[in-house]
Coordinates of C-alpha atoms in Angstrom, one line a residue:
Chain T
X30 CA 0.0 0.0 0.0
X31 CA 2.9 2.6 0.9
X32 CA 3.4 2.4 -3.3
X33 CA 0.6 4.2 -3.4
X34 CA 2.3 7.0 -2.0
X35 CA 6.2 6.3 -3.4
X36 CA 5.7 5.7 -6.7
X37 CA 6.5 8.2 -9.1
X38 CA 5.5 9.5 -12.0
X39 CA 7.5 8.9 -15.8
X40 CA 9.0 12.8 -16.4
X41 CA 7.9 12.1 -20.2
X42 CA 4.6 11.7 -18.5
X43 CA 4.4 14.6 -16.3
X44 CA 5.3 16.6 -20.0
X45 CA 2.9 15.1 -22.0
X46 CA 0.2 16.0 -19.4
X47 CA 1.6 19.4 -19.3
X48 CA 1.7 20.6 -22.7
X49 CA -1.9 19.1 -23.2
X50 CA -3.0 21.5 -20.4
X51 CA -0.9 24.4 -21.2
X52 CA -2.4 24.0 -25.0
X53 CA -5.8 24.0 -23.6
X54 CA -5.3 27.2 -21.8
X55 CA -4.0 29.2 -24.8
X56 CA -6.2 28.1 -27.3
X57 CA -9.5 27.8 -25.2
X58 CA -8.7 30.2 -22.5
X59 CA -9.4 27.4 -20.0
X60 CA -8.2 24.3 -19.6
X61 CA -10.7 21.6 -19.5
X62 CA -11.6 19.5 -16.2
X63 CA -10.3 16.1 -17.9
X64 CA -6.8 18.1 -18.8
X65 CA -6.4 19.2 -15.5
X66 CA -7.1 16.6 -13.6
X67 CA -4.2 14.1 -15.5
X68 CA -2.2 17.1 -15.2
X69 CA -2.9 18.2 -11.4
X70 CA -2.9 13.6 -10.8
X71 CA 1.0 13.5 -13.0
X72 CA 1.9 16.4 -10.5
X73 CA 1.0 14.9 -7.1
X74 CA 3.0 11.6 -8.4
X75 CA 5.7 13.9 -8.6
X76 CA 9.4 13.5 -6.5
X77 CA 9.7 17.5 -6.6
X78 CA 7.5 18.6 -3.9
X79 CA 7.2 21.9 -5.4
X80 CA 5.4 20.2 -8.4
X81 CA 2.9 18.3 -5.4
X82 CA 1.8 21.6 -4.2
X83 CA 1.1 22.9 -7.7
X84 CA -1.2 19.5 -8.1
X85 CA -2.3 20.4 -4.8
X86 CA -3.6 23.6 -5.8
X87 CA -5.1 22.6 -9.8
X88 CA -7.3 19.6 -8.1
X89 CA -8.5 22.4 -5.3
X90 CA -10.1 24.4 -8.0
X91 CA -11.0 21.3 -9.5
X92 CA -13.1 20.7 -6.5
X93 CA -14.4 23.8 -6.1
X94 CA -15.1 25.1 -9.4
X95 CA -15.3 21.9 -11.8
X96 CA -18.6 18.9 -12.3
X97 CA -19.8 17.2 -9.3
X98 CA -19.6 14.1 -10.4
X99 CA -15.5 13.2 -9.8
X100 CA -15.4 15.0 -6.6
X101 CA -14.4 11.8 -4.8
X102 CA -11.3 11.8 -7.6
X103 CA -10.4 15.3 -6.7
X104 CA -10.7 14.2 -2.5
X105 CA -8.9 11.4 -3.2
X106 CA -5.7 12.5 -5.5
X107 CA -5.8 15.3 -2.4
X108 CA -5.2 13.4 -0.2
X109 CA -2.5 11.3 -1.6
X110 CA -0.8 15.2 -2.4
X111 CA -0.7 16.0 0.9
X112 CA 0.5 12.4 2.5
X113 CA 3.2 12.7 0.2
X114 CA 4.5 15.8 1.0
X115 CA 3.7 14.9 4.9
X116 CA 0.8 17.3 5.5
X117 CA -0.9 14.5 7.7
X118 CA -3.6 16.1 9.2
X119 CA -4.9 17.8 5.5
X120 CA -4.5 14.4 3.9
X121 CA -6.9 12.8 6.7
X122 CA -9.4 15.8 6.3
X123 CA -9.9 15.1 2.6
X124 CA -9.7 11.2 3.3
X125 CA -12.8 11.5 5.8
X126 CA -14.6 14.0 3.0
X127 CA -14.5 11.2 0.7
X128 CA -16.2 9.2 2.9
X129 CA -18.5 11.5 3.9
X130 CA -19.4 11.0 0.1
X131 CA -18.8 7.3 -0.3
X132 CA -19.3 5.8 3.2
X133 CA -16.8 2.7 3.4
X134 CA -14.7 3.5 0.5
X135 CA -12.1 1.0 0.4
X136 CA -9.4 2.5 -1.3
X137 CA -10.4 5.6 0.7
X138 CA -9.9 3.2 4.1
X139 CA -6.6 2.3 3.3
X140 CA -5.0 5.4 2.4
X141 CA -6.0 6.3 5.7
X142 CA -4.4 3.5 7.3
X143 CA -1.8 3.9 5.6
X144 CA -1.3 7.5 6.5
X145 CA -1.7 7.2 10.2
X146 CA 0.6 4.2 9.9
X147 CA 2.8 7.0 8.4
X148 CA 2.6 9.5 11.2
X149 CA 3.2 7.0 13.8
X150 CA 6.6 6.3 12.2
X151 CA 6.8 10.0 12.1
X152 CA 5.6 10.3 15.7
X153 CA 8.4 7.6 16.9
X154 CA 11.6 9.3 14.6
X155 CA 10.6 12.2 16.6
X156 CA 10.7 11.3 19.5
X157 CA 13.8 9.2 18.9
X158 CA 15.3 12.7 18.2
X159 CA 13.7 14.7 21.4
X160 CA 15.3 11.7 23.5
X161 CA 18.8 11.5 21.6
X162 CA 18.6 15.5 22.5
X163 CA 18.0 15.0 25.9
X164 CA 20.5 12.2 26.7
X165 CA 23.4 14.6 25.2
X166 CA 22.0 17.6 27.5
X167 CA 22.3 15.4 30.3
X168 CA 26.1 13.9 29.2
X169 CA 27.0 17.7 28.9
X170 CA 25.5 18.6 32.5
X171 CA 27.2 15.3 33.7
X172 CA 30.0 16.3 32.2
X173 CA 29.5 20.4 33.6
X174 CA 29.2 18.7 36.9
X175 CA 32.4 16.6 36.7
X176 CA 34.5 19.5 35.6
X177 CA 33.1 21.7 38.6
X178 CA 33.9 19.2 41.1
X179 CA 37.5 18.5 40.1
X180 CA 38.3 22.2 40.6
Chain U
X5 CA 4.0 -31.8 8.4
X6 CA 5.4 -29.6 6.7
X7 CA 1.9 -27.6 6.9
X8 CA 2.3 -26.5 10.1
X9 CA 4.4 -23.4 9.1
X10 CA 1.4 -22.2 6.8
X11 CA 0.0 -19.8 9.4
X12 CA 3.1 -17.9 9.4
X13 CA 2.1 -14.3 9.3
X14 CA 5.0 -12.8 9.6
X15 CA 6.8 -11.8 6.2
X16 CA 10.7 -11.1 6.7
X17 CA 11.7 -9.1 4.3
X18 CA 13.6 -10.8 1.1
X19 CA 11.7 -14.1 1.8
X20 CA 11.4 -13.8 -2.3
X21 CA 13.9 -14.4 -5.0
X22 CA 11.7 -12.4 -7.8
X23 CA 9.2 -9.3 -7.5
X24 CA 7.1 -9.1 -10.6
X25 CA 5.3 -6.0 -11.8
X26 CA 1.0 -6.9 -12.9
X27 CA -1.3 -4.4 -14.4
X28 CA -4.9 -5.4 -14.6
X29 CA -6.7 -3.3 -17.3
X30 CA -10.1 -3.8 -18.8
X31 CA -13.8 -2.0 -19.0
X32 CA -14.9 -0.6 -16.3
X33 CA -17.3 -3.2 -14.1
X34 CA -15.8 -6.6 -15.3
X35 CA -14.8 -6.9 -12.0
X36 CA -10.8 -5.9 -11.8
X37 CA -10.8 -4.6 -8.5
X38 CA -12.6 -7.7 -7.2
X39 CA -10.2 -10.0 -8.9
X40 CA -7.5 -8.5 -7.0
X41 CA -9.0 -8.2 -3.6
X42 CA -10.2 -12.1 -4.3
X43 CA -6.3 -12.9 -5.1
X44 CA -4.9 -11.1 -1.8
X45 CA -7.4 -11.0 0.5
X46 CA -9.4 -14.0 -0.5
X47 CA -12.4 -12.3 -0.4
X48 CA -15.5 -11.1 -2.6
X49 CA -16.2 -7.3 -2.2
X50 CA -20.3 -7.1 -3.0
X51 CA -21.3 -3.3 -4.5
X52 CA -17.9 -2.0 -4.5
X53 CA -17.0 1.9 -6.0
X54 CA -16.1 2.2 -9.2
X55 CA -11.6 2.6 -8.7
X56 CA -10.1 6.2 -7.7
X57 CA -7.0 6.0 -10.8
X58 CA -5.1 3.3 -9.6
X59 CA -5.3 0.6 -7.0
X60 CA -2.0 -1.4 -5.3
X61 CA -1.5 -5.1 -3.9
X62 CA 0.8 -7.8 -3.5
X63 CA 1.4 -11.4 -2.5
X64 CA 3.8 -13.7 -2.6
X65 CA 3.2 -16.8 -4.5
X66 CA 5.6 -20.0 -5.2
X67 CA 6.2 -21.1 -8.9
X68 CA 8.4 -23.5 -9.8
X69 CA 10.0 -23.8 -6.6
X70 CA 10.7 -19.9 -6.2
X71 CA 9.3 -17.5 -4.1
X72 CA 7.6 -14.8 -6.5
X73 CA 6.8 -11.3 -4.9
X74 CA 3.6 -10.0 -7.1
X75 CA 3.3 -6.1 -7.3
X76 CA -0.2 -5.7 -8.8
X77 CA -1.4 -2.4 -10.2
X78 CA -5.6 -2.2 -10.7
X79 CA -5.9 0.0 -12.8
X80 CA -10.0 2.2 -13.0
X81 CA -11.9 1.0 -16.0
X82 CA -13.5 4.5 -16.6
X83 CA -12.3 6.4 -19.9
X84 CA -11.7 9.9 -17.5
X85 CA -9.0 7.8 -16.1
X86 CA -7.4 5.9 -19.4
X87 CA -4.6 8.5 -20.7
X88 CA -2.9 8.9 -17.1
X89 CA -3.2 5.0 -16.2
X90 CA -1.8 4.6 -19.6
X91 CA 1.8 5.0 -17.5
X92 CA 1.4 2.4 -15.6
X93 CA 1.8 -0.2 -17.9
X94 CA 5.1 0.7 -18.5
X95 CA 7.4 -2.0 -17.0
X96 CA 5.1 -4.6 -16.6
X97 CA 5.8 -8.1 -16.8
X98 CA 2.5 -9.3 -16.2
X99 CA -1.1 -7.8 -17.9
X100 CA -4.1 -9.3 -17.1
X101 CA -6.8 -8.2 -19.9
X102 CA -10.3 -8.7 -18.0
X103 CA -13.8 -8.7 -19.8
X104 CA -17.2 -9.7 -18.5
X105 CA -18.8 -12.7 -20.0
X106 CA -22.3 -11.7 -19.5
X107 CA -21.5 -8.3 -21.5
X108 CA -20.3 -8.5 -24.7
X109 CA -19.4 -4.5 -25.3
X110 CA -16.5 -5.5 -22.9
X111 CA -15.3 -8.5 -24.9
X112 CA -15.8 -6.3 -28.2
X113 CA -13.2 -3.5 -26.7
X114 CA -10.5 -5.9 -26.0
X115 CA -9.0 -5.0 -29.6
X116 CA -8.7 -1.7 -28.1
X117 CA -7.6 -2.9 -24.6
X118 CA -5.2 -5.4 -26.3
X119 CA -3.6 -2.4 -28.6
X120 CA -3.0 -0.5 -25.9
X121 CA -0.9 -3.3 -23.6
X122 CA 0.9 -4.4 -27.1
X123 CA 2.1 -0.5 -27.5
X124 CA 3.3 0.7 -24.1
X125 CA 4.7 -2.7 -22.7
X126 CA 7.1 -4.8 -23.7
X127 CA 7.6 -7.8 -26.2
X128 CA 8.2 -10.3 -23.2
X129 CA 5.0 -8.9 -21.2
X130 CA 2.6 -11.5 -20.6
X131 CA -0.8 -10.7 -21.4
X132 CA -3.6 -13.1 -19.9
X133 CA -6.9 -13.1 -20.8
X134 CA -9.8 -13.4 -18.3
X135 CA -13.3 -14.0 -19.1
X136 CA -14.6 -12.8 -15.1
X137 CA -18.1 -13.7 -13.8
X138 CA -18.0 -17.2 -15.2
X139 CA -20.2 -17.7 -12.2
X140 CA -23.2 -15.9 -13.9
X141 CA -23.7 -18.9 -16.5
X142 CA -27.3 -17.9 -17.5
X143 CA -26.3 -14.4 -18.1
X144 CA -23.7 -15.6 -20.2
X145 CA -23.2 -13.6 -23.1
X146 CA -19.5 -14.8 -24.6
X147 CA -18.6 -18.4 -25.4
X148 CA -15.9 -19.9 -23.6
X149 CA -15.0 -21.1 -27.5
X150 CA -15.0 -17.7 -29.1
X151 CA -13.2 -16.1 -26.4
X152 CA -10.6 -19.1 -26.7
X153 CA -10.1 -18.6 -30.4
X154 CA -9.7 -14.6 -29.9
X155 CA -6.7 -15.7 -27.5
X156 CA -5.6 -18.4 -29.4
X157 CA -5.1 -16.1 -32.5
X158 CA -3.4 -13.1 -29.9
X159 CA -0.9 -15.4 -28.9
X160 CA -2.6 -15.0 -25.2
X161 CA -3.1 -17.1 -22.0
X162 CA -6.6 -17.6 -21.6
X163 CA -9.1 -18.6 -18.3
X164 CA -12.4 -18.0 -17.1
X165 CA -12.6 -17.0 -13.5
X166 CA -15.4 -15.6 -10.8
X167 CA -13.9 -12.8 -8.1
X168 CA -16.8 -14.4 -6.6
X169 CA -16.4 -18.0 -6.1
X170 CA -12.8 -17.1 -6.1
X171 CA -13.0 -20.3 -9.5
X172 CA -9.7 -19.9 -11.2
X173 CA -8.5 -16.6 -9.4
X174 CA -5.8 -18.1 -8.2
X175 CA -4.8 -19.9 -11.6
X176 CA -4.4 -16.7 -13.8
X177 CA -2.1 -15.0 -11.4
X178 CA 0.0 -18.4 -10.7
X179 CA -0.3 -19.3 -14.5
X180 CA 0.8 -15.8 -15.7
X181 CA 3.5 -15.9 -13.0
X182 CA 4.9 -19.3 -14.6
X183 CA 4.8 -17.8 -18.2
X184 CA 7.3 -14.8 -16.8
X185 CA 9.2 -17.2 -15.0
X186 CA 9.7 -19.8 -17.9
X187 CA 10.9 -17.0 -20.3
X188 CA 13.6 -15.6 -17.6
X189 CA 14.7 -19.3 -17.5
X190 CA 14.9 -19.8 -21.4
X191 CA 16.5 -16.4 -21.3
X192 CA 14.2 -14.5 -23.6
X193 CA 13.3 -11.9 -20.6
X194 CA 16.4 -10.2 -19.9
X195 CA 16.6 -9.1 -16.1
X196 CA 18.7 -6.3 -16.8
X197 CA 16.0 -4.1 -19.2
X198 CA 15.1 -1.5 -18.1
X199 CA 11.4 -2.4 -18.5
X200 CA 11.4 -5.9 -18.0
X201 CA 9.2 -5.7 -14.7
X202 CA 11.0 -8.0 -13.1
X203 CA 13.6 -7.5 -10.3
X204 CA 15.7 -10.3 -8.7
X205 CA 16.4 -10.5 -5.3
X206 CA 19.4 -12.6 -4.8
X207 CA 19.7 -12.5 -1.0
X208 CA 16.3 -14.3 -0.5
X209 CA 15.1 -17.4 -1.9
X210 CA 17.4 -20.2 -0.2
X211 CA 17.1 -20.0 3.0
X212 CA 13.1 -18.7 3.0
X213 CA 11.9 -22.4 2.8
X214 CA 10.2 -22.4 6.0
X215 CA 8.0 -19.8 4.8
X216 CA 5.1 -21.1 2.9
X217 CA 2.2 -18.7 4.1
X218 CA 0.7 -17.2 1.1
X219 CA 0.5 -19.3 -1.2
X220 CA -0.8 -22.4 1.3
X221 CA -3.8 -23.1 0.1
X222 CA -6.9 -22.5 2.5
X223 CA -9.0 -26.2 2.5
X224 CA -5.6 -27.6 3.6
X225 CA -6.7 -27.4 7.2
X226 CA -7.3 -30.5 8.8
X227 CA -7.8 -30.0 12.3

């Protein structure tokens, strides 16, 4: 399941997707909702976080402003975005959305198991840090402690 | 027996000597999604969503003696969804081609399905037909002989399973599995493509033989 938020996207891909909505835009005015959602879903699969965001931001209009109908695509390529670039607590938001709109989801289920499996690891590595921190405060007060008494 | 190590749930890593990469592609509603969850969770989902893009599983299977690692990509049957999934095909060793025998608009689009797997994997890829919902015999609405004869004439594997019963589920992964294996043996799949969709994992294999959980099959209980 954690492929689902490691794999990445072909660069040719994340091109080809590009140009198509770019093309759209200039001679439309507007790209339309099926371009931008391969683009905004190429982005999210990206290893540039920079490009995640940018997805981030395409499939937020998508939701607000696009048909009705692929909401739970736009909820769900949301929160796969923001998993990947470790916003946790936005990825969960948009994972219990979709289940607002499709009670039981299962691909909506795991993702979410997946992400809190995610921030528990998170949690831990933190933790792990806060306590490595703390031993080496205490070595250097030992050590403060040592040097005042041998004066 | 030897049995007795088949409730093993535990999976160390590298108890595999191969990981080989699946797509599943086909209409949307033959029942992709189902196949897959039948396959690795041995279970039939009822009234389940049309797929989000792209689903993910593995198991790990034996065939021919080897520990096989299957990394399975569902891919959604809806057309919104096509060009993008197109990308995962890429690399695949494995492509399972799925149609519904009690609707024949799904059988007629295999040409299309079949064009697309042929274009964007590679000559080694093993594509399988499956003819899903064999279960549904008096909805049937493609022969098991014409579907044959379309596979025979492809060059393609060819079963009829049910995600329901869970008939044959385990057969087209397993067979398709053998297929990949049998060609990196007679050396026509060459590990070290780029796209072959198969990686080998050296370190495993040998010294996994107590591990037999996954692909132990379930009636073997006898207590």
């Amino acid at each position: 399941m954690d492929y689902l938020l490691e794999e990445t996207v072909p660069m040719a891909d994340l091109k080809k997707f590009e140009s198509k909505y770019n093309d759209e835009i200039q001679t439309q005015g507007r790209a339309s909702s099926t371009a931008q959602f391969e683009y905004a879903w190429c982005l999210v699969r990206s290893k540039y976080s920079a490009d995640i965001r940018k997805g981030i931001l395409l499939l937020e209009d998508l939701f607000k402003n696009r048909d009705e109908s692929a909401k739970q695509d736009y909820l769900y390529y949301l929160a796969i975005g923001n998993a990947r670039i470790k916003e946790y607590q936005t990825s969960l938001k948009y994972i219990r959305a979709l289940l607002q709109i499709q009670p039981g989801n299962r691909q909506a289920t795991d993702l979410e198991g997946v992400v809190k499996k995610k921030m528990e690891r998170d949690g831990l590595v933190g933790m792990a840090v806060v306590g490595g921190a703390t031993l080496a405060f205490g070595a250097l007060v030992g050590v403060g402690i040592a040097l005042a008494k041998s004066k | 027996m030897a049995s007795a190590s088949s409730s093993s749930s535990s999976v160390t890593p590298y108890n595999y000597s191969y990981i080989f990469k699946y797509i599943i592609i086909g209409d949307m509603g033959v029942g992709k999604s189902c196949l897959l969850h039948q396959f690795t969770e041995k279970k039939f989902m009822a009234d389940c969503p049309h797929t989000i893009g792209v689903e993910f599983g593995t198991r790990i299977i034996e065939v021919s003696g080897q520990k096989i690692k299957l990394q399975i990509w569902d891919t959604a049957g809806q057309e919104r969804f096509r060009a993008v999934t197109r990308s995962y095909y890429r690399g695949a060793a494995g492509a399972l081609m799925v149609y519904d025998v009690t609707r024949r608009s799904t059988y007629n689009h295999l040409s299309s399905w079949l064009t697309d797997a042929r274009n964007l994997t590679n000559p080694n890829t093993v594509i399988f037909l499956i003819g899903n919902k064999c279960d549904l015999e008096a909805q049937r609405d493609v022969t098991y002989e014409e579907a044959k004869q379309f596979a025979e004439e492809n060059g393609l594997a060819f079963l009829e399973t049910s995600a329901k019963t869970g008939e044959k589920v385990e057969d087209a992964f397993a067979q398709a599995a053998k297929h990949i294996f049998q060609s990196i043996q007679d050396g026509s799949l060459d590990l070290n493509a780029a796209e072959s969709g198969v990686q080998h994992k050296p370190s495993g294999g040998s010294k996994s033989h107590s591990l037999t959980h996954d692909s132990a099959p379930k009636e073997s209980c006898n207590c």
